[in-house]
mmCIF file of C-alpha atoms in Angstrom:
data_model
loop_
_atom_site.group_PDB
_atom_site.id
_atom_site.type_symbol
_atom_site.label_atom_id
_atom_site.label_comp_id
_atom_site.label_asym_id
_atom_site.label_seq_id
_atom_site.Cartn_x
_atom_site.Cartn_y
_atom_site.Cartn_z
ATOM 1 C CA MET A 1 -156.981 -15.594 -148.084
ATOM 2 C CA LYS A 2 -154.197 -17.053 -150.486
ATOM 3 C CA VAL A 3 -156.250 -19.554 -152.990
ATOM 4 C CA LEU A 4 -154.723 -21.889 -155.699
ATOM 5 C CA VAL A 5 -157.104 -22.054 -158.201
ATOM 6 C CA VAL A 6 -156.270 -25.457 -160.467
ATOM 7 C CA ASP A 7 -157.402 -25.920 -164.057
ATOM 8 C CA GLY A 8 -158.003 -29.743 -162.972
ATOM 9 C CA ASN A 9 -158.673 -30.928 -166.759
ATOM 10 C CA ASN A 10 -155.507 -29.648 -167.891
ATOM 11 C CA LEU A 11 -152.902 -30.848 -165.165
ATOM 12 C CA LEU A 12 -155.073 -34.447 -165.321
ATOM 13 C CA ALA A 13 -154.358 -34.420 -169.280
ATOM 14 C CA ARG A 14 -150.746 -33.489 -169.039
ATOM 15 C CA GLY A 15 -150.305 -36.124 -166.565
ATOM 16 C CA THR A 16 -152.393 -39.041 -168.143
ATOM 17 C CA HIS A 17 -149.967 -38.189 -171.175
ATOM 18 C CA VAL A 18 -146.845 -38.503 -169.028
ATOM 19 C CA LEU A 19 -148.000 -41.873 -167.078
ATOM 20 C CA PRO A 20 -150.577 -43.607 -169.809
ATOM 21 C CA THR A 21 -149.918 -47.029 -168.312
ATOM 22 C CA ALA A 22 -150.122 -46.227 -164.703
ATOM 23 C CA VAL A 23 -153.237 -48.399 -162.953
ATOM 24 C CA ASP A 24 -154.569 -48.796 -159.515
ATOM 25 C CA THR A 25 -155.466 -52.400 -158.129
ATOM 26 C CA HIS A 26 -158.939 -52.045 -159.976
ATOM 27 C CA GLY A 27 -157.412 -51.636 -163.413
ATOM 28 C CA ARG A 28 -158.432 -48.266 -163.439
ATOM 29 C CA ALA A 29 -156.276 -45.355 -164.823
ATOM 30 C CA ILE A 30 -154.172 -43.118 -162.248
ATOM 31 C CA GLY A 31 -151.244 -41.432 -164.345
ATOM 32 C CA GLY A 32 -153.096 -38.502 -164.277
ATOM 33 C CA LEU A 33 -153.901 -38.429 -160.607
ATOM 34 C CA TYR A 34 -150.194 -39.069 -159.743
ATOM 35 C CA ILE A 35 -148.809 -36.457 -161.501
ATOM 36 C CA THR A 36 -151.578 -33.415 -160.667
ATOM 37 C CA LEU A 37 -150.964 -34.542 -156.996
ATOM 38 C CA ARG A 38 -147.399 -34.323 -157.441
ATOM 39 C CA MET A 39 -147.381 -31.118 -159.312
ATOM 40 C CA ILE A 40 -149.553 -29.582 -156.797
ATOM 41 C CA ARG A 41 -147.858 -30.821 -153.545
ATOM 42 C CA SER A 42 -144.482 -29.287 -155.234
ATOM 43 C CA PHE A 43 -145.713 -25.862 -156.030
ATOM 44 C CA LEU A 44 -147.127 -25.821 -152.321
ATOM 45 C CA GLY A 45 -143.825 -26.368 -151.004
ATOM 46 C CA SER A 46 -142.525 -22.976 -152.388
ATOM 47 C CA GLU A 47 -145.791 -21.232 -152.562
ATOM 48 C CA PRO A 48 -148.069 -22.070 -149.458
ATOM 49 C CA HIS A 49 -151.811 -21.565 -149.814
ATOM 50 C CA ASP A 50 -154.856 -21.249 -147.711
ATOM 51 C CA ALA A 51 -157.072 -23.196 -149.786
ATOM 52 C CA ILE A 52 -157.254 -25.006 -153.391
ATOM 53 C CA VAL A 53 -159.819 -25.060 -155.549
ATOM 54 C CA VAL A 54 -159.961 -27.170 -158.619
ATOM 55 C CA ALA A 55 -162.021 -26.325 -161.770
ATOM 56 C CA LEU A 56 -163.332 -28.949 -164.098
ATOM 57 C CA ASP A 57 -165.409 -29.209 -167.254
ATOM 58 C CA TRP A 58 -168.880 -29.665 -167.250
ATOM 59 C CA GLY A 59 -169.887 -29.118 -171.310
ATOM 60 C CA VAL A 60 -169.421 -26.090 -173.658
ATOM 61 C CA PRO A 61 -171.524 -22.952 -173.644
ATOM 62 C CA SER A 62 -174.006 -23.126 -176.334
ATOM 63 C CA PHE A 63 -173.071 -19.989 -177.544
ATOM 64 C CA ARG A 64 -169.702 -20.777 -178.506
ATOM 65 C CA LYS A 65 -170.879 -23.306 -181.127
ATOM 66 C CA GLU A 66 -173.301 -20.890 -182.414
ATOM 67 C CA VAL A 67 -170.983 -17.921 -182.980
ATOM 68 C CA CYS A 68 -167.906 -20.240 -183.778
ATOM 69 C CA PRO A 69 -169.475 -24.056 -184.902
ATOM 70 C CA GLU A 70 -166.144 -25.083 -185.597
ATOM 71 C CA TYR A 71 -164.773 -24.456 -181.883
ATOM 72 C CA LYS A 72 -162.949 -27.640 -180.915
ATOM 73 C CA GLY A 73 -164.462 -29.497 -183.149
ATOM 74 C CA LYS A 74 -161.315 -31.371 -184.580
ATOM 75 C CA ARG A 75 -160.141 -32.182 -181.282
ATOM 76 C CA ASP A 76 -161.160 -35.944 -181.238
ATOM 77 C CA GLU A 77 -160.574 -36.256 -185.015
ATOM 78 C CA GLY A 78 -157.647 -37.733 -186.710
ATOM 79 C CA LEU A 79 -156.114 -39.209 -183.431
ATOM 80 C CA THR A 80 -154.244 -42.538 -183.492
ATOM 81 C CA PRO A 81 -155.399 -45.481 -181.673
ATOM 82 C CA GLU A 82 -152.994 -44.854 -178.815
ATOM 83 C CA GLU A 83 -154.115 -41.226 -178.909
ATOM 84 C CA GLU A 84 -157.682 -41.921 -178.528
ATOM 85 C CA HIS A 85 -156.472 -44.641 -175.865
ATOM 86 C CA ILE A 86 -154.735 -41.854 -173.904
ATOM 87 C CA ARG A 87 -157.740 -39.316 -173.902
ATOM 88 C CA LYS A 88 -159.957 -42.400 -172.737
ATOM 89 C CA LEU A 89 -157.911 -42.779 -169.973
ATOM 90 C CA TYR A 90 -157.619 -38.973 -168.987
ATOM 91 C CA LYS A 91 -161.454 -38.579 -169.083
ATOM 92 C CA GLU A 92 -162.127 -41.922 -166.969
ATOM 93 C CA GLN A 93 -159.680 -40.305 -164.121
ATOM 94 C CA VAL A 94 -161.543 -36.867 -164.704
ATOM 95 C CA ALA A 95 -165.077 -38.279 -163.759
ATOM 96 C CA TYR A 96 -163.099 -40.076 -160.410
ATOM 97 C CA CYS A 97 -160.828 -37.364 -159.835
ATOM 98 C CA HIS A 98 -162.718 -36.121 -156.238
ATOM 99 C CA GLU A 99 -161.906 -39.409 -154.685
ATOM 100 C CA LEU A 100 -158.373 -38.251 -154.568
ATOM 101 C CA PHE A 101 -159.026 -34.327 -154.155
ATOM 102 C CA ARG A 102 -161.741 -34.327 -151.359
ATOM 103 C CA PRO A 103 -159.664 -36.283 -148.679
ATOM 104 C CA PHE A 104 -156.865 -34.055 -149.150
ATOM 105 C CA GLY A 105 -158.981 -30.758 -148.441
ATOM 106 C CA MET A 106 -159.172 -29.398 -152.179
ATOM 107 C CA VAL A 107 -162.463 -28.156 -152.906
ATOM 108 C CA THR A 108 -164.026 -29.248 -156.699
ATOM 109 C CA ALA A 109 -165.945 -26.628 -158.784
ATOM 110 C CA ARG A 110 -168.089 -27.303 -161.699
ATOM 111 C CA ALA A 111 -170.963 -25.528 -163.906
ATOM 112 C CA LYS A 112 -173.308 -27.103 -165.984
ATOM 113 C CA GLY A 113 -172.892 -25.932 -169.715
ATOM 114 C CA TRP A 114 -169.499 -24.357 -168.980
ATOM 115 C CA GLU A 115 -165.573 -25.169 -169.284
ATOM 116 C CA GLY A 116 -163.304 -25.248 -166.965
ATOM 117 C CA ASP A 117 -161.569 -22.533 -167.970
ATOM 118 C CA ASP A 118 -164.680 -20.576 -167.754
ATOM 119 C CA VAL A 119 -164.835 -22.050 -164.298
ATOM 120 C CA VAL A 120 -161.261 -20.646 -163.199
ATOM 121 C CA ALA A 121 -162.232 -17.040 -164.710
ATOM 122 C CA ALA A 122 -165.562 -17.015 -162.728
ATOM 123 C CA LEU A 123 -163.660 -18.283 -159.905
ATOM 124 C CA CYS A 124 -160.909 -15.762 -159.843
ATOM 125 C CA THR A 125 -162.851 -12.798 -160.985
ATOM 126 C CA VAL A 126 -166.207 -13.001 -159.088
ATOM 127 C CA LYS A 127 -166.474 -15.939 -156.583
ATOM 128 C CA LEU A 128 -162.973 -15.379 -154.840
ATOM 129 C CA SER A 129 -162.832 -11.832 -156.002
ATOM 130 C CA GLU A 130 -161.593 -10.761 -152.198
ATOM 131 C CA HIS A 131 -159.086 -12.964 -152.218
ATOM 132 C CA ASP A 132 -155.614 -13.536 -153.837
ATOM 133 C CA CYS A 133 -155.773 -16.281 -156.482
ATOM 134 C CA THR A 134 -153.012 -18.210 -158.238
ATOM 135 C CA ILE A 135 -153.861 -19.860 -160.963
ATOM 136 C CA MET A 136 -152.374 -23.355 -162.082
ATOM 137 C CA SER A 137 -152.440 -24.644 -165.759
ATOM 138 C CA SER A 138 -149.839 -24.370 -168.949
ATOM 139 C CA ASP A 139 -153.165 -22.560 -170.920
ATOM 140 C CA ARG A 140 -151.851 -19.445 -171.659
ATOM 141 C CA ASP A 141 -155.469 -17.970 -172.185
ATOM 142 C CA PHE A 142 -155.660 -16.949 -168.624
ATOM 143 C CA THR A 143 -153.212 -14.477 -169.430
ATOM 144 C CA GLN A 144 -156.082 -12.257 -169.855
ATOM 145 C CA LEU A 145 -156.934 -12.579 -166.418
ATOM 146 C CA VAL A 146 -153.558 -12.090 -164.613
ATOM 147 C CA ASP A 147 -152.793 -8.525 -162.939
ATOM 148 C CA GLY A 148 -149.820 -9.500 -161.476
ATOM 149 C CA LYS A 149 -150.968 -8.610 -158.127
ATOM 150 C CA ARG A 150 -154.284 -10.316 -156.979
ATOM 151 C CA VAL A 151 -154.518 -12.785 -159.930
ATOM 152 C CA ARG A 152 -151.334 -14.616 -161.076
ATOM 153 C CA LEU A 153 -150.508 -17.563 -163.369
ATOM 154 C CA TRP A 154 -148.055 -20.333 -162.773
ATOM 155 C CA ASP A 155 -147.228 -22.024 -165.675
ATOM 156 C CA VAL A 156 -147.201 -25.250 -165.131
ATOM 157 C CA GLY A 157 -145.612 -26.454 -168.697
ATOM 158 C CA LYS A 158 -142.593 -23.996 -168.116
ATOM 159 C CA ASP A 159 -142.510 -23.946 -164.344
ATOM 160 C CA ARG A 160 -142.619 -20.108 -164.545
ATOM 161 C CA TRP A 161 -145.037 -17.231 -163.554
ATOM 162 C CA THR A 162 -146.706 -15.464 -166.635
ATOM 163 C CA ALA A 163 -146.262 -11.743 -166.789
ATOM 164 C CA PRO A 164 -149.339 -9.823 -167.346
ATOM 165 C CA ASP A 165 -150.751 -8.616 -170.783
ATOM 166 C CA ALA A 166 -153.759 -6.687 -171.570
ATOM 167 C CA HIS A 167 -153.915 -7.015 -175.038
ATOM 168 C CA PHE A 168 -153.427 -11.003 -174.957
ATOM 169 C CA CYS A 169 -157.022 -11.601 -176.227
ATOM 170 C CA LEU A 170 -156.851 -9.346 -178.781
ATOM 171 C CA LYS A 171 -153.932 -11.201 -179.821
ATOM 172 C CA ARG A 172 -155.715 -14.266 -179.721
ATOM 173 C CA CYS A 173 -158.296 -13.234 -181.949
ATOM 174 C CA MET A 174 -155.500 -12.846 -184.827
ATOM 175 C CA ASP A 175 -154.111 -15.885 -184.035
ATOM 176 C CA PRO A 176 -155.942 -18.537 -182.015
ATOM 177 C CA LYS A 177 -154.641 -21.611 -180.450
ATOM 178 C CA GLU A 178 -154.686 -24.942 -182.429
ATOM 179 C CA SER A 179 -156.368 -26.422 -180.014
ATOM 180 C CA ASP A 180 -159.413 -24.149 -180.148
ATOM 181 C CA ASN A 181 -159.575 -25.159 -184.062
ATOM 182 C CA LEU A 182 -160.645 -21.540 -184.641
ATOM 183 C CA ASP A 183 -159.954 -19.505 -187.829
ATOM 184 C CA GLY A 184 -157.602 -16.577 -187.641
ATOM 185 C CA VAL A 185 -156.473 -14.151 -189.874
ATOM 186 C CA PRO A 186 -154.654 -15.215 -192.472
ATOM 187 C CA GLY A 187 -151.481 -14.344 -193.109
ATOM 188 C CA ILE A 188 -151.068 -13.047 -189.504
ATOM 189 C CA GLY A 189 -148.789 -14.903 -186.579
ATOM 190 C CA PRO A 190 -147.745 -14.192 -183.376
ATOM 191 C CA ALA A 191 -144.863 -11.541 -184.589
ATOM 192 C CA LYS A 192 -147.554 -9.566 -186.834
ATOM 193 C CA ALA A 193 -150.446 -9.734 -184.037
ATOM 194 C CA ASP A 194 -147.765 -7.851 -181.529
ATOM 195 C CA LYS A 195 -147.009 -5.436 -184.316
ATOM 196 C CA LEU A 196 -150.410 -4.580 -184.876
ATOM 197 C CA VAL A 197 -151.345 -3.981 -181.071
ATOM 198 C CA GLU A 198 -148.751 -1.987 -180.754
ATOM 199 C CA GLY A 199 -149.510 0.462 -183.078
ATOM 200 C CA PHE A 200 -153.126 0.155 -181.816
ATOM 201 C CA MET A 201 -152.018 0.846 -178.126
ATOM 202 C CA ALA A 202 -149.979 4.169 -179.531
ATOM 203 C CA ASP A 203 -153.360 5.783 -180.506
ATOM 204 C CA LYS A 204 -154.115 7.196 -176.975
ATOM 205 C CA ASP A 205 -157.651 8.499 -177.673
ATOM 206 C CA LEU A 206 -159.118 5.035 -178.628
ATOM 207 C CA GLN A 207 -157.259 3.711 -175.781
ATOM 208 C CA GLU A 208 -159.865 5.798 -173.415
ATOM 209 C CA ASP A 209 -162.807 4.836 -175.258
ATOM 210 C CA ALA A 210 -165.336 2.996 -173.592
ATOM 211 C CA ARG A 211 -166.170 0.471 -176.285
ATOM 212 C CA PRO A 212 -164.863 -3.117 -176.049
ATOM 213 C CA GLU A 213 -161.317 -3.410 -177.456
ATOM 214 C CA VAL A 214 -162.066 -5.714 -180.252
ATOM 215 C CA GLU A 215 -164.218 -2.891 -181.766
ATOM 216 C CA ARG A 216 -162.000 -0.129 -181.071
ATOM 217 C CA PHE A 217 -159.145 -2.352 -182.651
ATOM 218 C CA ILE A 218 -161.159 -2.620 -185.702
ATOM 219 C CA ILE A 219 -161.914 1.394 -185.901
ATOM 220 C CA TRP A 220 -157.961 1.968 -185.749
ATOM 221 C CA CYS A 221 -157.448 -0.945 -188.485
ATOM 222 C CA THR A 222 -159.908 1.112 -190.541
ATOM 223 C CA ALA A 223 -158.370 4.499 -190.266
ATOM 224 C CA THR A 224 -154.871 2.812 -190.358
ATOM 225 C CA ALA A 225 -155.368 0.968 -193.463
ATOM 226 C CA GLY A 226 -157.115 4.131 -195.109
ATOM 227 C CA ALA A 227 -154.433 6.248 -194.299
ATOM 228 C CA ALA A 228 -151.643 4.249 -195.331
ATOM 229 C CA PRO A 229 -152.636 1.432 -197.878
ATOM 230 C CA GLY A 230 -149.224 0.910 -198.981
ATOM 231 C CA SER A 231 -147.248 0.490 -196.017
ATOM 232 C CA THR A 232 -146.776 -2.456 -193.944
ATOM 233 C CA ILE A 233 -149.015 -1.585 -191.093
ATOM 234 C CA GLY A 234 -151.563 -0.821 -193.694
ATOM 235 C CA LYS A 235 -151.635 -3.670 -195.185
ATOM 236 C CA LEU A 236 -151.701 -5.805 -192.076
ATOM 237 C CA CYS A 237 -154.653 -3.717 -191.034
ATOM 238 C CA GLN A 238 -156.397 -4.741 -194.275
ATOM 239 C CA LYS A 239 -155.729 -8.377 -193.213
ATOM 240 C CA VAL A 240 -157.621 -8.065 -190.259
ATOM 241 C CA LEU A 241 -160.461 -6.076 -191.874
ATOM 242 C CA ASP A 242 -161.419 -8.561 -194.874
ATOM 243 C CA SER A 243 -162.002 -11.043 -191.363
ATOM 244 C CA GLN A 244 -163.084 -8.589 -189.248
ATOM 245 C CA GLN A 245 -165.904 -10.476 -188.529
ATOM 246 C CA LYS A 246 -164.310 -13.547 -187.771
ATOM 247 C CA VAL A 247 -162.167 -11.798 -185.236
ATOM 248 C CA ARG A 248 -165.194 -10.700 -183.760
ATOM 249 C CA ALA A 249 -166.208 -14.177 -183.127
ATOM 250 C CA ASN A 250 -163.140 -15.376 -182.022
ATOM 251 C CA TRP A 251 -163.338 -12.627 -179.414
ATOM 252 C CA ARG A 252 -166.596 -13.470 -178.050
ATOM 253 C CA CYS A 253 -165.359 -17.244 -177.704
ATOM 254 C CA THR A 254 -162.451 -16.403 -175.978
ATOM 255 C CA TYR A 255 -162.907 -13.370 -174.240
ATOM 256 C CA MET A 256 -163.236 -14.413 -170.805
ATOM 257 C CA PRO A 257 -164.596 -11.679 -168.457
ATOM 258 C CA GLY A 258 -167.372 -11.327 -170.899
ATOM 259 C CA ILE A 259 -168.838 -14.674 -169.261
ATOM 260 C CA VAL A 260 -167.935 -14.880 -165.804
ATOM 261 C CA GLN A 261 -171.252 -13.479 -164.337
ATOM 262 C CA ASP A 262 -173.316 -16.165 -166.129
ATOM 263 C CA CYS A 263 -170.729 -18.868 -165.366
ATOM 264 C CA ALA A 264 -170.389 -17.867 -161.573
ATOM 265 C CA ALA A 265 -174.303 -18.128 -161.607
ATOM 266 C CA ALA A 266 -174.015 -22.012 -162.549
ATOM 267 C CA LEU A 267 -171.108 -22.774 -160.349
ATOM 268 C CA LYS A 268 -171.411 -25.962 -158.306
ATOM 269 C CA PHE A 269 -168.939 -26.951 -155.610
ATOM 270 C CA ARG A 270 -168.228 -30.099 -153.651
ATOM 271 C CA ARG A 271 -167.039 -28.855 -150.566
ATOM 272 C CA THR A 272 -164.633 -30.655 -148.064
ATOM 273 C CA VAL A 273 -161.994 -29.936 -145.479
ATOM 274 C CA PRO A 274 -158.511 -32.004 -144.971
ATOM 275 C CA ASP A 275 -158.910 -35.522 -143.423
ATOM 276 C CA LYS A 276 -156.070 -37.547 -142.862
ATOM 277 C CA GLN A 277 -156.876 -40.940 -142.475
ATOM 278 C CA ALA A 278 -159.097 -40.675 -145.465
ATOM 279 C CA ALA A 279 -156.228 -38.936 -147.688
ATOM 280 C CA ARG A 280 -153.919 -41.890 -146.563
ATOM 281 C CA ASP A 281 -156.802 -44.318 -147.543
ATOM 282 C CA ALA A 282 -157.684 -42.783 -150.971
ATOM 283 C CA LEU A 283 -153.867 -42.977 -152.015
ATOM 284 C CA LYS A 284 -154.100 -46.875 -150.633
ATOM 285 C CA GLU A 285 -157.420 -47.350 -152.772
ATOM 286 C CA LEU A 286 -155.979 -45.693 -155.767
ATOM 287 C CA GLY A 287 -152.680 -47.385 -155.772
ATOM 288 C CA LEU A 288 -150.633 -44.436 -155.445
ATOM 289 C CA ARG A 289 -148.047 -46.065 -153.447
ATOM 290 C CA PRO A 290 -145.151 -43.287 -153.716
ATOM 291 C CA PHE A 291 -147.199 -41.459 -152.059
ATOM 292 C CA SER A 292 -148.224 -43.930 -149.383
ATOM 293 C CA GLU A 293 -144.780 -44.796 -148.688
ATOM 294 C CA ASP A 294 -143.893 -41.008 -148.102
ATOM 295 C CA PHE A 295 -147.376 -39.366 -146.692
ATOM 296 C CA GLY A 296 -145.274 -37.729 -143.906
ATOM 297 C CA SER A 297 -143.734 -35.133 -145.862
ATOM 298 C CA LEU A 298 -146.651 -35.243 -148.743
ATOM 299 C CA TRP A 299 -149.505 -34.347 -146.222
ATOM 300 C CA PRO A 300 -148.406 -31.117 -144.197
ATOM 301 C CA PRO A 301 -149.000 -28.472 -146.887
ATOM 302 C CA PHE A 302 -152.759 -29.931 -147.186
ATOM 303 C CA ALA A 303 -153.560 -30.020 -143.389
ATOM 304 C CA GLY A 304 -154.374 -26.615 -142.816
ATOM 305 C CA LEU A 305 -156.281 -26.154 -145.899
ATOM 306 C CA LYS A 306 -160.012 -24.055 -145.685
ATOM 307 C CA CYS A 307 -162.751 -24.017 -147.946
ATOM 308 C CA PRO A 308 -162.809 -20.567 -149.795
ATOM 309 C CA VAL A 309 -166.695 -20.650 -150.751
#
């Protein structure tokens, strides 16, 4: 089965920023829902799938806050009144998004105490391991799951497939994305992180070592800094060694394969099957008039969706 795994929070947030003023007849925000459904329908037009699972947040794992107390700590700080309002509208739509997704046959998945990113990872690597999975999101952290065969990532921000990168998480540990509010290695950005990983990959013996990649990388940095302390690569390695505890903490916070079993055990699903009349009613109730008026072309890719879990 070919399953589309949607990063629900990501698409709803993007959609709300695009259409923050759209509301239904009850005054509820619907801009995020409208854009999300439009993106999914557009993608299915060129990439048919047999099932859709929408992953959603249900908290943040306590270990992330323990290892990295600053994790996403400033996400709601320093916002303008307009940004606070948009974030409020986004959160409201997350709360009732199932009213739109379920009639269209889209299963929703959550895990108490876990983020939607973790749910996506648990679905693709554990619950849906026997199926081909397409992740739909603009979050490049999912690159670490991509193998180019069974698991693919469609970047909705750039409208293109994301190439596999087996060392993506290692680079993120040195240069975290801004929204995670994690401290990286001072003086090391994307280009220098790439250079370090390239040198690390050239050590074939370490690539065959069974220890976690982040530990093998620090071993390589220690050897390289000691052997060539005055060289450019040696100086970069020393920067990593000076921040090695932070690199290890970032790895634990961002390395998805390390948490998938625990998250998978906590997964809860709202299972459903496509219901044409219910879908029509949902569009009407939510005031999504453009879809209602063109329902004949909207519905076909959803009509045959199955429940994969």
